[in-house]
Amino acid sequence: MGLTGIEIYKLLPKTNCGDCGVPTCLAFAMNLAAGKAELDACPHVSEEARQKLAADSAPPIRPLTIGTGDYAVKIGGELVLFRHEKTFVNPPGFAAVVATDEDDASVAGKMERFKASQWDRVGLTLRPEMFAVKDVGGDAGKFAALAKRVSDETGAALILMSENPDVMKAAAGELKDKKPLIYAATAENADAMGALAKELGCPVAVKGDGTLDSVIALTEKLTGMGIKDIVIDTGSRELKKLFQDQIQIRRAALKNRFRPLGFPTIVIANEMADDLMGEGLVAGTFVAKYGALIVMSDFQPEVLFPLLIERLNIYTDPQRPMMAEQGIYPINNPDENSPVLVTCNFSLTYFIVSGEIEASRVPAWLLVQDTEGLSVMTAWAAGKFNGESVGTFINKCGIMDKVKHKSVVIPGYAASISGELEEEIPGWSVVVGPREASHIPKFLKSYQPA
Amino acid sequence: MAFELIKQKYTGSIRKVTLGLGDKAVTVGGRSAFPFYTFEGEMPHPPRVAMEIWDKDPSAEWSDAAKEPFQDVLADPVAWAKKCIDDYGAEIIVIQTKSADPNADNKPAQEVAAVVKKVVDSVDVPVVVWGTANHEKDTEVMRAVAEACAGKHLALSPVEEGDYKQIGAACLGYGHTVVASSPIDVNLAKQLNILLGNLGVKPENIIIDPTTGGLGYGLEYSYSVMERIMQAALTQQDEKLQQPMINNMGNEVWKSKEANLTADEAPDLGDPKKRGVMMEALTAVVLLLAGSDVLVMRHPDAVKLVKGFIAQMV
Ligand code: B12
Ligand code: SF4
């Protein structure tokens, strides 16, 4: 909220009736300012005050959704400039362009790659979620048909690209229930594109001439028409300039609560580099610096996969490492003779190690000790993965009832805990495994627990 | 009314640190704004790309993609360093003294230092010597290197809380720069710089290594700690953190599983060479945005991409 308690107090009835649950209007205003109360708790607030307060409490960057169903992309709603201040919340959507002048095989290839781009990592699925369908030449029928085909065959969220309102109407009208992004309203067509977006209830992008002034003029015009769901393309296609634009837009929205720039942004990376790897670096820049939608010329896994990992990294909540639950994880149907391995509960570590054991096809028991989400070496250095903690866990977790043998494999990087651990689990032998998880399959193939 | 740029107020700047000697010496730092925020501050010395070489043949550990450009020189550190400089435009050479690792070859310090000296004597760009992060062994190796290359103005790394007295003293004694290395923590980075100061190391001889996690393996932690170090330096008058930063990143990226999978092992991850190069270049971009001044990279294609990126951004 931008308003202070005193400013809010001035808008309240000042009768101190107490119906809101606190004794005075001032106390209630303070609670509102602190985000500890809802305005609706006061039944006496005037309509005018309600509107002012609602406008003020709206998120500084408009949250909105493009597409529907599985591939719907939520963007906007960001609250910080630096991820360590809190967290970045809505990861940017990735799109590839298909154009009406593109041959069929090329379009089909991109759709194939879209569908094949699904990777599991730390329990999540990494994948792109959008297509940008582009009109070249102004054939409305062709444009609508291509958009429909891509939507039907992939389910992807769509960005419809045409600056001709009639052409746009053909495709957006047909697909309006899928909530495509209308791209773009420009200085030339804003009235018609705005009217279309309003009529269809679809989000709309503005495209400026490379200046923020041109963007502001456009978003003010569209908000004046009652449109709320807007996305910004400043029109800059030069890396350095766009970098500056993105920072200015985010600052204006968050620091100054400047509404005309309080919208998520779209980056047209395919118009900013000569090849896909170059586009990848542009995309990577704006994954970190505030892009909400990123358009590229194609999905090729060798470029897309690293970008999706980057997106995952940057958008991970920095206050809370992702964690797996402490416990015994049976992998590949282990029995009483199967090896026992132990690791920490940092979710990245858990998924890497369990994935390698699974891939080895060797049945095994994986013990995951709670290290508060720290990796093996980090936890060791913090005193959370040592002989005592691992020993206590092995004693208590119940693994001793599940196996007949008495040996446990520890991570190679934790070799130094082995002596101490042996003291904690008398009669058991501690085997130092390989350092890198990728060597686990080879290790397991020749390892026999004693 | 025209939109007016919203500017961040800065109260400090990053110190300038010079690596190496003579014509090819490299100065980094001097920046008085967040990285590439040149609309509101100065960036007199753009970030530099260093290339790594190993002091032992890495063939057994490297993927084909990483080996291919260096096939003819992997067993010869001197030729390898020259190739990086002459063919791939390395502005700084980083020698990773992998042969010294007590958990592997454990080569004696004097032998390690002799190879380092050979490389140093045969190149004219600045050289950083990067140890194994084993305090006892690094102390032995770095002392020997510092002495053998006295006056060559190398940078020695990593200098950690556990060995700063020994290695820091060697740097002081023989005129080398300290790479002050701390595990992803603002306070520890600051603390180590204070300790080095007390030892007598001058700020213009300190570069921070904030510790680098590779893409998908802790990069986000490095990113945020670097942003925080930079904010403390530039906007909170924290003089002890106003040092340039270096990231030993190629080594982290290329040891990850995804950078090494072959096309047979991972048909759904595309071309293995381009994938590894992209992972390295993207990691570099993320680190540059967080405030890196020196990137230690491996693959020439990634180096080229990243140099192109820097050129567009300054
Ligand atoms: C990211 C990171 C952090 C993050 C934490 C991330 C997390 N959730 O754990 C933060 C910033 C919080 C952090 C903090 C600290 N860190 Co830290 N951190 C790292 C970093 C960069 C990467 C760690 C990582 O995520 N690795 C990836 C995971 C997947 O690796 P892993 O769990 O080890 O698993 C691998 C293997 O061990 C193996 N494996 C795992 N389980 C098993 C099981 C079996 C049976 C087998 C065979 C194999 C196996 O498979 C995995 C893949 O190969 C490393 C340096 C580096 N580049 O590696 C330093 C590092 C681990 N940290 C270190 C330190 C000292 C710390 C701190 C103690 C610093 C401090 N004093 O504050 C703190 C401790 C935390 C605290 N105070 O609570 C040191 C540890 C030094 C040491 N060996 O003694 C390191 C090595 C950095 C360094 N060189 O100094 N850290
Ligand atoms: S209910 Fe409204 S009018 Fe009554 S005390 Fe609360 S804020 Fe004031």
CSV table of C-alpha atoms in Angstrom, one decimal, chain A residues 7 14 23 37 41 58 70 80 128 138 145 171 215 250 284 302 305 308 319 341 366 368 370 405 414 418 421 442:
chain,number,residue,atom,x,y,z
A,7,GLU,CA,-3.8,9.5,4.8
A,14,LYS,CA,-14.0,9.3,11.8
A,23,PRO,CA,-12.2,1.0,18.9
A,37,ALA,CA,-7.1,-5.4,7.9
A,41,ALA,CA,-14.6,-4.6,7.7
A,58,ALA,CA,-4.0,-2.4,-6.2
A,70,ASP,CA,-2.7,-26.1,-18.5
A,80,VAL,CA,10.7,-6.2,-5.7
A,128,PRO,CA,7.8,-23.4,-22.5
A,138,GLY,CA,-2.5,-9.3,-43.8
A,145,ALA,CA,-6.4,-20.6,-39.4
A,171,ALA,CA,-8.1,-14.7,-35.0
A,215,VAL,CA,4.3,3.7,-24.0
A,250,ARG,CA,10.1,-1.6,-12.8
A,284,GLY,CA,18.6,-14.8,-20.3
A,302,GLU,CA,20.1,-26.9,-26.3
A,305,PHE,CA,16.7,-26.0,-21.5
A,308,LEU,CA,14.4,-22.8,-18.3
A,319,GLN,CA,14.3,-17.3,1.8
A,341,LEU,CA,22.6,-44.8,0.9
A,366,LEU,CA,17.8,-44.0,0.1
A,368,VAL,CA,17.1,-38.6,3.4
A,370,ASP,CA,16.6,-33.4,7.3
A,405,HIS,CA,23.0,-56.3,6.4
A,414,ALA,CA,31.2,-36.3,3.4
A,418,SER,CA,32.8,-41.6,8.4
A,421,LEU,CA,29.4,-42.0,12.2
A,442,LYS,CA,28.7,-47.5,-11.8
